[in-house]
Amino acid sequence: MRAFAYPWLWLFGWLVGLALLLWFSLAPLPLLLPVAQGDKLEHLFSYALLAWYGGALFATRGARIATMLGLIALGVVLEWVQGQTSYRLADPYDAIANAIGALFGMALACTALGTLLQQLDGWLVKWRQRR
């Protein structure tokens, strides 16, 4: 992990994001954006956010690549699991949107936006010192 004053806080946030992704991927009634192909945008955005967060959280290139590949694999597996249920359908285009989102999010994490969690962590330290 990168150097954080509160590493458990940021790791917990990422794990909550993963738990929410699992919940929304497997819940019987998916929430959909009221636009054409809105579910693809939801997939892309969700995986981009989790990949960016993971890239901002983990310091080494290997950990970032593992995070991105893990999210891509998770997206494929979740689509397969959805196809095994009686209340959801598997859609290979959703898996593609997941993968594109993971790639895009990790690319964002390799920019200045990748330091945003550390900046928030520093702000939190200063805020707590003033109290």
Coordinates of C-alpha atoms in Angstrom, one line a residue:
M1 CA 0.0 0.0 0.0
R2 CA 1.0 3.6 -0.4
A3 CA 2.0 5.6 2.6
F4 CA -1.1 6.6 4.5
A5 CA -1.7 7.8 8.0
Y6 CA -5.0 5.9 8.0
P7 CA -4.4 2.9 5.8
W8 CA -7.2 0.9 7.3
L9 CA -9.7 3.6 6.5
W10 CA -8.8 3.7 2.8
L11 CA -8.6 -0.1 2.5
F12 CA -12.0 -0.4 4.2
G13 CA -13.4 2.0 1.7
W14 CA -12.2 -0.1 -1.2
L15 CA -13.5 -3.3 0.4
V16 CA -16.9 -1.6 0.9
G17 CA -16.9 -0.7 -2.7
L18 CA -16.2 -4.3 -3.7
A19 CA -19.0 -5.5 -1.4
L20 CA -21.4 -3.1 -3.0
L21 CA -20.3 -4.2 -6.4
L22 CA -21.0 -7.8 -5.5
W23 CA -24.4 -6.9 -4.0
F24 CA -25.6 -4.9 -7.0
S25 CA -24.3 -7.5 -9.4
L26 CA -26.2 -10.3 -7.7
A27 CA -29.3 -8.6 -6.4
P28 CA -32.6 -9.7 -7.9
L29 CA -33.7 -6.3 -9.1
P30 CA -30.8 -4.3 -10.7
L31 CA -31.0 -0.5 -10.6
L32 CA -30.6 0.8 -14.1
L33 CA -29.9 4.2 -15.5
P34 CA -32.9 5.4 -17.6
V35 CA -30.8 5.8 -20.7
A36 CA -30.1 3.4 -23.6
Q37 CA -27.5 0.9 -22.6
G38 CA -27.5 2.5 -19.1
D39 CA -26.4 -0.8 -17.6
K40 CA -23.2 -0.8 -19.7
L41 CA -22.4 2.7 -18.3
E42 CA -23.1 1.5 -14.8
H43 CA -20.7 -1.4 -15.4
L44 CA -18.0 0.8 -16.9
F45 CA -18.3 3.4 -14.2
S46 CA -18.3 0.9 -11.3
Y47 CA -15.3 -0.9 -12.5
A48 CA -13.4 2.3 -13.4
L49 CA -14.1 3.7 -9.9
L50 CA -12.9 0.5 -8.2
A51 CA -9.8 0.2 -10.4
W52 CA -8.9 3.9 -9.9
Y53 CA -9.4 3.5 -6.1
G54 CA -7.2 0.3 -6.1
G55 CA -4.6 2.0 -8.2
A56 CA -4.6 5.0 -5.8
L57 CA -4.4 2.6 -2.8
F58 CA -1.6 0.2 -3.9
A59 CA 1.9 1.5 -4.4
T60 CA 3.6 -1.1 -6.6
R61 CA 3.1 -1.7 -10.3
G62 CA 2.6 -5.4 -9.6
A63 CA -0.2 -4.7 -7.1
R64 CA -1.9 -2.3 -9.5
I65 CA -1.8 -4.8 -12.3
A66 CA -3.1 -7.6 -10.0
T67 CA -5.9 -5.3 -8.9
M68 CA -6.8 -4.5 -12.5
L69 CA -6.7 -8.1 -13.7
G70 CA -8.5 -9.2 -10.5
L71 CA -11.4 -6.8 -11.3
I72 CA -11.5 -8.0 -14.9
A73 CA -11.7 -11.6 -13.7
L74 CA -14.3 -10.7 -11.1
G75 CA -16.4 -9.0 -13.8
V76 CA -16.3 -12.1 -16.0
V77 CA -17.1 -14.5 -13.1
L78 CA -20.0 -12.3 -11.9
E79 CA -21.5 -12.3 -15.4
W80 CA -21.3 -16.1 -15.4
V81 CA -22.8 -16.3 -11.9
Q82 CA -25.7 -14.1 -13.1
G83 CA -26.3 -16.5 -15.9
Q84 CA -26.7 -19.3 -13.4
T85 CA -29.5 -17.6 -11.5
S86 CA -33.1 -17.6 -12.3
Y87 CA -33.5 -13.8 -11.9
R88 CA -30.5 -12.4 -13.8
L89 CA -29.1 -12.8 -17.3
A90 CA -25.4 -13.1 -18.3
D91 CA -24.4 -10.5 -20.9
P92 CA -20.9 -10.7 -22.5
Y93 CA -21.1 -7.0 -23.3
D94 CA -21.4 -6.3 -19.6
A95 CA -18.1 -8.2 -19.1
I96 CA -16.6 -6.1 -21.8
A97 CA -17.8 -2.9 -20.2
N98 CA -16.3 -4.2 -16.9
A99 CA -13.0 -4.8 -18.5
I100 CA -12.9 -1.4 -20.3
G101 CA -13.9 0.3 -17.0
A102 CA -11.1 -1.5 -15.1
L103 CA -8.5 -0.5 -17.8
F104 CA -9.8 3.1 -17.8
G105 CA -9.8 3.4 -14.0
M106 CA -6.3 2.1 -13.7
A107 CA -5.1 4.5 -16.4
L108 CA -6.6 7.3 -14.3
A109 CA -4.7 6.0 -11.3
C110 CA -1.5 6.4 -13.2
T111 CA -2.1 10.2 -13.6
A112 CA -2.1 12.9 -10.9
L113 CA -5.6 11.6 -9.8
G114 CA -3.8 8.6 -8.5
T115 CA -2.6 10.6 -5.5
L116 CA -6.0 11.9 -4.5
L117 CA -6.4 9.4 -1.6
Q118 CA -3.0 10.4 -0.2
Q119 CA -4.1 14.1 -0.5
L120 CA -7.3 13.3 1.3
D121 CA -5.4 11.3 4.0
G122 CA -3.1 14.3 4.5
W123 CA -6.1 16.6 4.8
L124 CA -7.6 14.3 7.4
V125 CA -4.4 14.3 9.4
K126 CA -4.3 18.2 9.4
W127 CA -8.0 18.3 10.3
R128 CA -7.6 16.0 13.2
Q129 CA -4.6 17.9 14.5
R130 CA -6.6 21.1 14.6
R131 CA -9.3 19.5 16.9

